[in-house]
mmCIF file of C-alpha atoms in Angstrom:
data_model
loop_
_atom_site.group_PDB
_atom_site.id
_atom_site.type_symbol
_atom_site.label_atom_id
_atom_site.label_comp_id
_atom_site.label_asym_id
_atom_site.label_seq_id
_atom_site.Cartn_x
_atom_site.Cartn_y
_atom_site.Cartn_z
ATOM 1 C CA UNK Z 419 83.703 82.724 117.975
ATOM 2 C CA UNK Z 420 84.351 79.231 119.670
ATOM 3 C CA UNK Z 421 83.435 77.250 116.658
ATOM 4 C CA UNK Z 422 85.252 79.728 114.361
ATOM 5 C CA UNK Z 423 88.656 78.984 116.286
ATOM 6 C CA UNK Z 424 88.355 75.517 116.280
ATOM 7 C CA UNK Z 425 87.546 75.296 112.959
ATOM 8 C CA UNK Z 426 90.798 77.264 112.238
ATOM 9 C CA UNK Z 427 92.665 75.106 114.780
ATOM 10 C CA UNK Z 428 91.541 71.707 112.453
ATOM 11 C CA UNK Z 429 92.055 72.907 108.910
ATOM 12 C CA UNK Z 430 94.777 75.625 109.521
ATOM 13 C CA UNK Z 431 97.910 74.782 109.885
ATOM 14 C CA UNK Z 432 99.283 77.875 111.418
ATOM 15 C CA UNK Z 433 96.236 77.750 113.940
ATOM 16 C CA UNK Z 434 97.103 74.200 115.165
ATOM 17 C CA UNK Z 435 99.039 74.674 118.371
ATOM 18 C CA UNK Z 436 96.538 77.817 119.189
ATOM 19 C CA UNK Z 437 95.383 77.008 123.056
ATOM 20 C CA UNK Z 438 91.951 77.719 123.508
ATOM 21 C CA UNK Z 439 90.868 79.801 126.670
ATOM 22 C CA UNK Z 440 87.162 78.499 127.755
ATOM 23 C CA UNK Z 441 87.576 81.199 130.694
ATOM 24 C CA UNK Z 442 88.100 83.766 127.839
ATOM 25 C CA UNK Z 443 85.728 82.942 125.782
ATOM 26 C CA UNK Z 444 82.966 82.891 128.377
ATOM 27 C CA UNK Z 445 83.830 86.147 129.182
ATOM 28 C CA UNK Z 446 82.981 87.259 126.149
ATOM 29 C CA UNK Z 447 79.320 88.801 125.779
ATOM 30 C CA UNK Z 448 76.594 86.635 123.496
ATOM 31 C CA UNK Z 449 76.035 89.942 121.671
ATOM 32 C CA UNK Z 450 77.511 93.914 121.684
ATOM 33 C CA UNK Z 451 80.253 95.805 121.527
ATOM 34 C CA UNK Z 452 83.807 93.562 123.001
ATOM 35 C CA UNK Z 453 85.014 97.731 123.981
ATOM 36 C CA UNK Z 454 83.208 97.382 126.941
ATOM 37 C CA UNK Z 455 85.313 94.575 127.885
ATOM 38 C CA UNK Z 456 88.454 95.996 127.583
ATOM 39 C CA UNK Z 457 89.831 97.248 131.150
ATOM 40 C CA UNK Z 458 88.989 101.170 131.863
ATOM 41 C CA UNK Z 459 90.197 103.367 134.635
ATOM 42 C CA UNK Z 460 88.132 106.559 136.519
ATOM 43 C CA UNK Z 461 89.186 108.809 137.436
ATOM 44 C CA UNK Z 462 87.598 112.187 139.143
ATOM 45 C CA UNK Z 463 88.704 115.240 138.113
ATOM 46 C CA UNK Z 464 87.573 119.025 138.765
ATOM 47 C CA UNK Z 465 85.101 121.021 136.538
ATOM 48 C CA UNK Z 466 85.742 124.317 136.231
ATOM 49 C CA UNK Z 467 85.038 127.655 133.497
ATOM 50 C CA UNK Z 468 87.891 128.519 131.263
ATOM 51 C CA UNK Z 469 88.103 132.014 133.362
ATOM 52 C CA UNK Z 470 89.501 130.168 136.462
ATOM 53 C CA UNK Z 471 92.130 128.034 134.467
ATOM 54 C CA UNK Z 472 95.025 129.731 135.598
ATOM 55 C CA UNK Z 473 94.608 129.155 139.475
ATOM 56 C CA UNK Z 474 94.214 125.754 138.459
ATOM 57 C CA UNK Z 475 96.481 123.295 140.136
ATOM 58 C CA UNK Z 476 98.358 121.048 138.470
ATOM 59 C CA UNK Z 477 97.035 117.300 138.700
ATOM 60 C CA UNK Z 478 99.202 114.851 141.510
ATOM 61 C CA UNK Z 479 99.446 111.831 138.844
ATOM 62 C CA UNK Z 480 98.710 111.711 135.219
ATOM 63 C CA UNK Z 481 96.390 109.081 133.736
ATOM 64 C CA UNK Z 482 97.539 106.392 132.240
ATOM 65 C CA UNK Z 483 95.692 104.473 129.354
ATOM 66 C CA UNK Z 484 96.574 100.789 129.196
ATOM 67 C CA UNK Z 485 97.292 99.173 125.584
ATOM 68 C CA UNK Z 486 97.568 95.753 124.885
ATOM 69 C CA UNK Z 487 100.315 94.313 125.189
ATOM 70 C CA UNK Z 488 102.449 94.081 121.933
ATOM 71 C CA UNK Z 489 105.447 91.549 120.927
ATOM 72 C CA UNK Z 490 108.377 94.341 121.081
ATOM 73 C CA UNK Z 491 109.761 92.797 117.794
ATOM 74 C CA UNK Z 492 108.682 93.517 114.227
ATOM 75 C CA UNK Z 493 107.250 90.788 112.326
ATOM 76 C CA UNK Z 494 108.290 90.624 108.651
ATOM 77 C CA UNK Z 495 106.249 90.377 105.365
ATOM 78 C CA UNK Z 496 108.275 88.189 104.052
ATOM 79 C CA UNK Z 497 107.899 85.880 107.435
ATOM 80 C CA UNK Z 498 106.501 82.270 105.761
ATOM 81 C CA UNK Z 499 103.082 82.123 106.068
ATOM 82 C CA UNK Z 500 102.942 85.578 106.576
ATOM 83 C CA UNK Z 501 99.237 86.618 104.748
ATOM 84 C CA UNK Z 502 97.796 83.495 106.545
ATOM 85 C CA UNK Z 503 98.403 84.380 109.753
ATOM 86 C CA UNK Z 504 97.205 88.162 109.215
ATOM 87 C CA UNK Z 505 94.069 87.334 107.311
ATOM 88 C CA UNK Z 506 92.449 84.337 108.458
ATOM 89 C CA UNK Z 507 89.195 84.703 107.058
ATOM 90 C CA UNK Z 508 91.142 85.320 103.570
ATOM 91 C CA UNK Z 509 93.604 82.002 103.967
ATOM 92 C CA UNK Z 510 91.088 80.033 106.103
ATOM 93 C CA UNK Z 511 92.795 76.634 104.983
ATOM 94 C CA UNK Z 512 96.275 78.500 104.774
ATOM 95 C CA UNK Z 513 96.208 77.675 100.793
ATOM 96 C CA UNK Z 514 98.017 80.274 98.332
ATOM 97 C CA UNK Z 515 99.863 82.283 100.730
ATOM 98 C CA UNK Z 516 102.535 84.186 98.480
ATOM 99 C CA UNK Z 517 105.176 82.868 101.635
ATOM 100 C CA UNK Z 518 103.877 79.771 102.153
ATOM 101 C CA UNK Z 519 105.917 77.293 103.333
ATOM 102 C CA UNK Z 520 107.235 74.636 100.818
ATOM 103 C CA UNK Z 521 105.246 75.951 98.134
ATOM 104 C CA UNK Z 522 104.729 73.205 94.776
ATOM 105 C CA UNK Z 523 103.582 75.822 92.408
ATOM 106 C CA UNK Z 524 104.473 73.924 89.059
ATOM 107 C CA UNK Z 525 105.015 77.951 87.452
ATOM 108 C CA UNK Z 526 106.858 80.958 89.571
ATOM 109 C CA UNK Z 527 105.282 84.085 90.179
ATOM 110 C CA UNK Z 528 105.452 87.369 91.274
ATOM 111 C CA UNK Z 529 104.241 89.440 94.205
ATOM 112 C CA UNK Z 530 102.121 90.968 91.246
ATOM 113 C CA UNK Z 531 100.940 88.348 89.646
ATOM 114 C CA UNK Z 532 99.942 86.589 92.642
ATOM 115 C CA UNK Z 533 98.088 89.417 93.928
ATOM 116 C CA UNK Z 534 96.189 90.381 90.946
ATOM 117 C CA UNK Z 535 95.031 86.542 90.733
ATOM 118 C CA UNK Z 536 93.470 87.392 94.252
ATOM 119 C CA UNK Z 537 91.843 90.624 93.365
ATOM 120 C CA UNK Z 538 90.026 88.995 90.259
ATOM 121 C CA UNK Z 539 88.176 86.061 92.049
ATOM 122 C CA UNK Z 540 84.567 85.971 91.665
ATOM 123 C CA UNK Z 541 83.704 86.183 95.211
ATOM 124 C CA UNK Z 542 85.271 89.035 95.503
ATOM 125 C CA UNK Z 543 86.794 89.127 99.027
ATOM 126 C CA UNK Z 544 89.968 89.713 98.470
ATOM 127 C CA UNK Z 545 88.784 93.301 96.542
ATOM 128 C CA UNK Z 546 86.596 93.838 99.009
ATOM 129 C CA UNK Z 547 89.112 93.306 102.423
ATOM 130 C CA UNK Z 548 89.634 96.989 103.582
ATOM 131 C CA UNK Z 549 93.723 96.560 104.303
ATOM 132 C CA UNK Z 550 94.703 93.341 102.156
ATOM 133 C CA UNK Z 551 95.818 95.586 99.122
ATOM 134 C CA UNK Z 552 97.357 98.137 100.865
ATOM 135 C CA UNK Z 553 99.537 95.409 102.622
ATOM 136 C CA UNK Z 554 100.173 93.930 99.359
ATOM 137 C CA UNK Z 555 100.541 97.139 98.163
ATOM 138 C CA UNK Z 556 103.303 98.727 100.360
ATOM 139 C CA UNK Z 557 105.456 95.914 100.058
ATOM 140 C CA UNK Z 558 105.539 95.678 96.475
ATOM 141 C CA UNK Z 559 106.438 99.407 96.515
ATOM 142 C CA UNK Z 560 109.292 98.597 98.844
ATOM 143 C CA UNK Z 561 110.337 95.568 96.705
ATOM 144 C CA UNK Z 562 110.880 98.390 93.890
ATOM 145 C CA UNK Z 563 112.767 100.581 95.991
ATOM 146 C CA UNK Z 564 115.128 98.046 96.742
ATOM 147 C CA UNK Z 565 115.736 96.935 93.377
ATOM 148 C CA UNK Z 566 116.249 100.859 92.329
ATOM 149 C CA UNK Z 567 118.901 100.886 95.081
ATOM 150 C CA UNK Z 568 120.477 97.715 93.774
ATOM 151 C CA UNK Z 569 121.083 98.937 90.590
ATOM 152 C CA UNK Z 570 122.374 102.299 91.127
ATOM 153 C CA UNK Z 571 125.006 101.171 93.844
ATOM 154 C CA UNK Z 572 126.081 99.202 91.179
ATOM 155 C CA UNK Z 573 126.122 101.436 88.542
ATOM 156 C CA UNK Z 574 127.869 103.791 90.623
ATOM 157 C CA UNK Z 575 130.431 101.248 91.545
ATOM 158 C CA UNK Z 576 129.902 101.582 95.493
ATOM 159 C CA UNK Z 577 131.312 98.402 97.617
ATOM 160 C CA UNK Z 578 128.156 96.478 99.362
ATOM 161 C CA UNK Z 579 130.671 96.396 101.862
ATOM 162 C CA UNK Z 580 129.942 99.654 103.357
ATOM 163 C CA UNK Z 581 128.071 99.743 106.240
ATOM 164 C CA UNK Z 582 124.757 102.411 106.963
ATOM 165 C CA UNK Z 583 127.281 104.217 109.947
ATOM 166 C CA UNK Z 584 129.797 104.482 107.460
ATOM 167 C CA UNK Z 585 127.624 106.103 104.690
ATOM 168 C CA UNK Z 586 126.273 108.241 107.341
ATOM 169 C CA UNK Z 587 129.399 109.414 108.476
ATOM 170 C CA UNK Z 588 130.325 109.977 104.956
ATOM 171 C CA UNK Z 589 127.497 112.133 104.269
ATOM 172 C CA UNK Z 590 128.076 114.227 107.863
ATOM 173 C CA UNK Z 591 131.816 114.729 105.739
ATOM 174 C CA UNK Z 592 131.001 115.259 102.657
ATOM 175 C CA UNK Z 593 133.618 112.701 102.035
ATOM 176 C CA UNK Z 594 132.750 109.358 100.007
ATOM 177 C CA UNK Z 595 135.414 107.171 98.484
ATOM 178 C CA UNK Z 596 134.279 105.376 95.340
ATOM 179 C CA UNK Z 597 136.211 102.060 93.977
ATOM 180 C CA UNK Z 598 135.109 102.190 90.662
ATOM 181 C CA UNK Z 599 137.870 104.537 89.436
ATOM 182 C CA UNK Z 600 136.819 107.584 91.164
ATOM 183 C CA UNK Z 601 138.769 108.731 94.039
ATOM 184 C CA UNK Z 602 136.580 110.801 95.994
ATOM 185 C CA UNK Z 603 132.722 111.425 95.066
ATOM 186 C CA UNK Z 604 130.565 114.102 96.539
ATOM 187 C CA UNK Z 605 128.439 112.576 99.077
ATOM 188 C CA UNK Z 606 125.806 114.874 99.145
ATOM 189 C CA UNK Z 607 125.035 114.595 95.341
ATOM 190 C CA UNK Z 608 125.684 110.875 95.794
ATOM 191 C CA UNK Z 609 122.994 110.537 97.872
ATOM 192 C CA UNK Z 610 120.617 113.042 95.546
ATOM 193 C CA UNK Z 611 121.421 110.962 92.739
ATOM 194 C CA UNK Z 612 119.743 108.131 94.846
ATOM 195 C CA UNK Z 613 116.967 110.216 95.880
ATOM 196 C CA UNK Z 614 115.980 110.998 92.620
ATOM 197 C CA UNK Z 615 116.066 107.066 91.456
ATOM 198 C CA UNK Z 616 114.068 106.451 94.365
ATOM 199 C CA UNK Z 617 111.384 109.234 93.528
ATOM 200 C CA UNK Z 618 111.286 107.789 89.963
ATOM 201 C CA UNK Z 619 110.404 104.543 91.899
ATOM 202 C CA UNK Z 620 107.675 106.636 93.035
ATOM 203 C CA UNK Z 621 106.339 108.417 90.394
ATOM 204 C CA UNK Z 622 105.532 104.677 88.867
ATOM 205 C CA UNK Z 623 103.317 104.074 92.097
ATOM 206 C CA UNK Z 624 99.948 104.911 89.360
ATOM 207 C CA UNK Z 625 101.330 101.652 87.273
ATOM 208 C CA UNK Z 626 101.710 99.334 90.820
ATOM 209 C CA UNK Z 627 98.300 100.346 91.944
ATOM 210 C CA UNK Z 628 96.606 99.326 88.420
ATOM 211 C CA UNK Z 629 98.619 96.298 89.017
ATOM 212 C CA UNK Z 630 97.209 95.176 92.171
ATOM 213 C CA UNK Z 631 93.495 96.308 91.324
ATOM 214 C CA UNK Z 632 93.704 93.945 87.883
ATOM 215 C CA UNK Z 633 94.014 97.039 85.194
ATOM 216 C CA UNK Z 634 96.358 95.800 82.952
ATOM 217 C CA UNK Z 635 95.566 99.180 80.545
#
């Protein structure tokens, strides 16, 4: 583990102001399962049939399990260096992240393209990675659902101006105003007429997974 960090810290640049913890790492056991290192509580509790359950009392102080701690906000996939930092041992040098920083591809390309490069490589480890293509995946699908929403706000004339409260409260009405020559629109069927564009998005999910696996049929 030591020597797999510092090799990261030397030839990664996202890795390079990662401190070390000796105290940590020591910790660790030379072989086994690391879940026996994570911190555990006991507690003692009574044993009883199923017949006396009802004259049960109820317990003084729930248990509490302990997760790690988490950053409290989001990180984006669209964050530069994004698929380096969440696959290491894919990006080990940081090379051909999709959002990597200052990029000098000579020739653009897209999410797809980039990703069914990855798939195709000989050494396969990229197909093999149990979450990469559902990461790459999901967002592509979300890409698409954006664009569908683009394009029917515009076609439908709505101002970007509106704000998600607003459209909210619009829909609690029933009440949308529309600039491009309408005067009032139903919201509801506003809204299903962006449902339905959206599930069309959907229904071409088949053609985005043959994407990312390399089927070009």
């Amino acid at each position: 583990v030591e020597n797999a960090l510092r090799w990261l810290s030397e030839h990664n640049p996202c890795y390079k102001d990662v401190v070390i913890s000796s105290a940590r790492l020591d910790a660790l056991p030379n072989d086994g399962n690391l879940m026996e290192q994570l911190p555990a509580r006991d507690y003692e509790g009574n044993v009883t049939d199923g017949e006396d359950a009802e004259d049960l009392e109820a317990p003084e102080e729930e248990a509490v399990i302990n997760f790690p701690a988490r950053c409290g906000d989001p990180i984006s996939d669209a964050y530069p260096d994004f698929f380096t930092k969440a696959y290491p041992v894919l990006f080990p040098n940081g090379d051909a992240d999709f959002n990597a920083r200052g990029t000098g591809r000579l020739v653009k390309v897209t999410l797809r393209e980039w990703a069914a490069h990855l798939l195709r490589l000989a050494d396969k480890r990229f197909d093999n990675h149990p979450r990469f293509r559902f990461t790459v995946y999901n967002r592509f699908i979300r890409q698409r659902a954006l664009q569908v929403t683009q394009v029917f706000v515009k076609q439908q004339g709505l101002s970007s101006d509106y704000t998600i409260a607003q459209l909210l409260q619009a829909v609690r009405s029933n009440d949308l105003t529309i600039e491009a020559g309408h005067e009032v629109e139903d919201a509801v069927e506003f809204f299903d007429h962006y449902i339905s564009a959206w599930n069309d998005c959907k229904l071409r999910s088949d053609e985005v997974r043959r994407a990312l696996e390399g089927d070009d049929t």
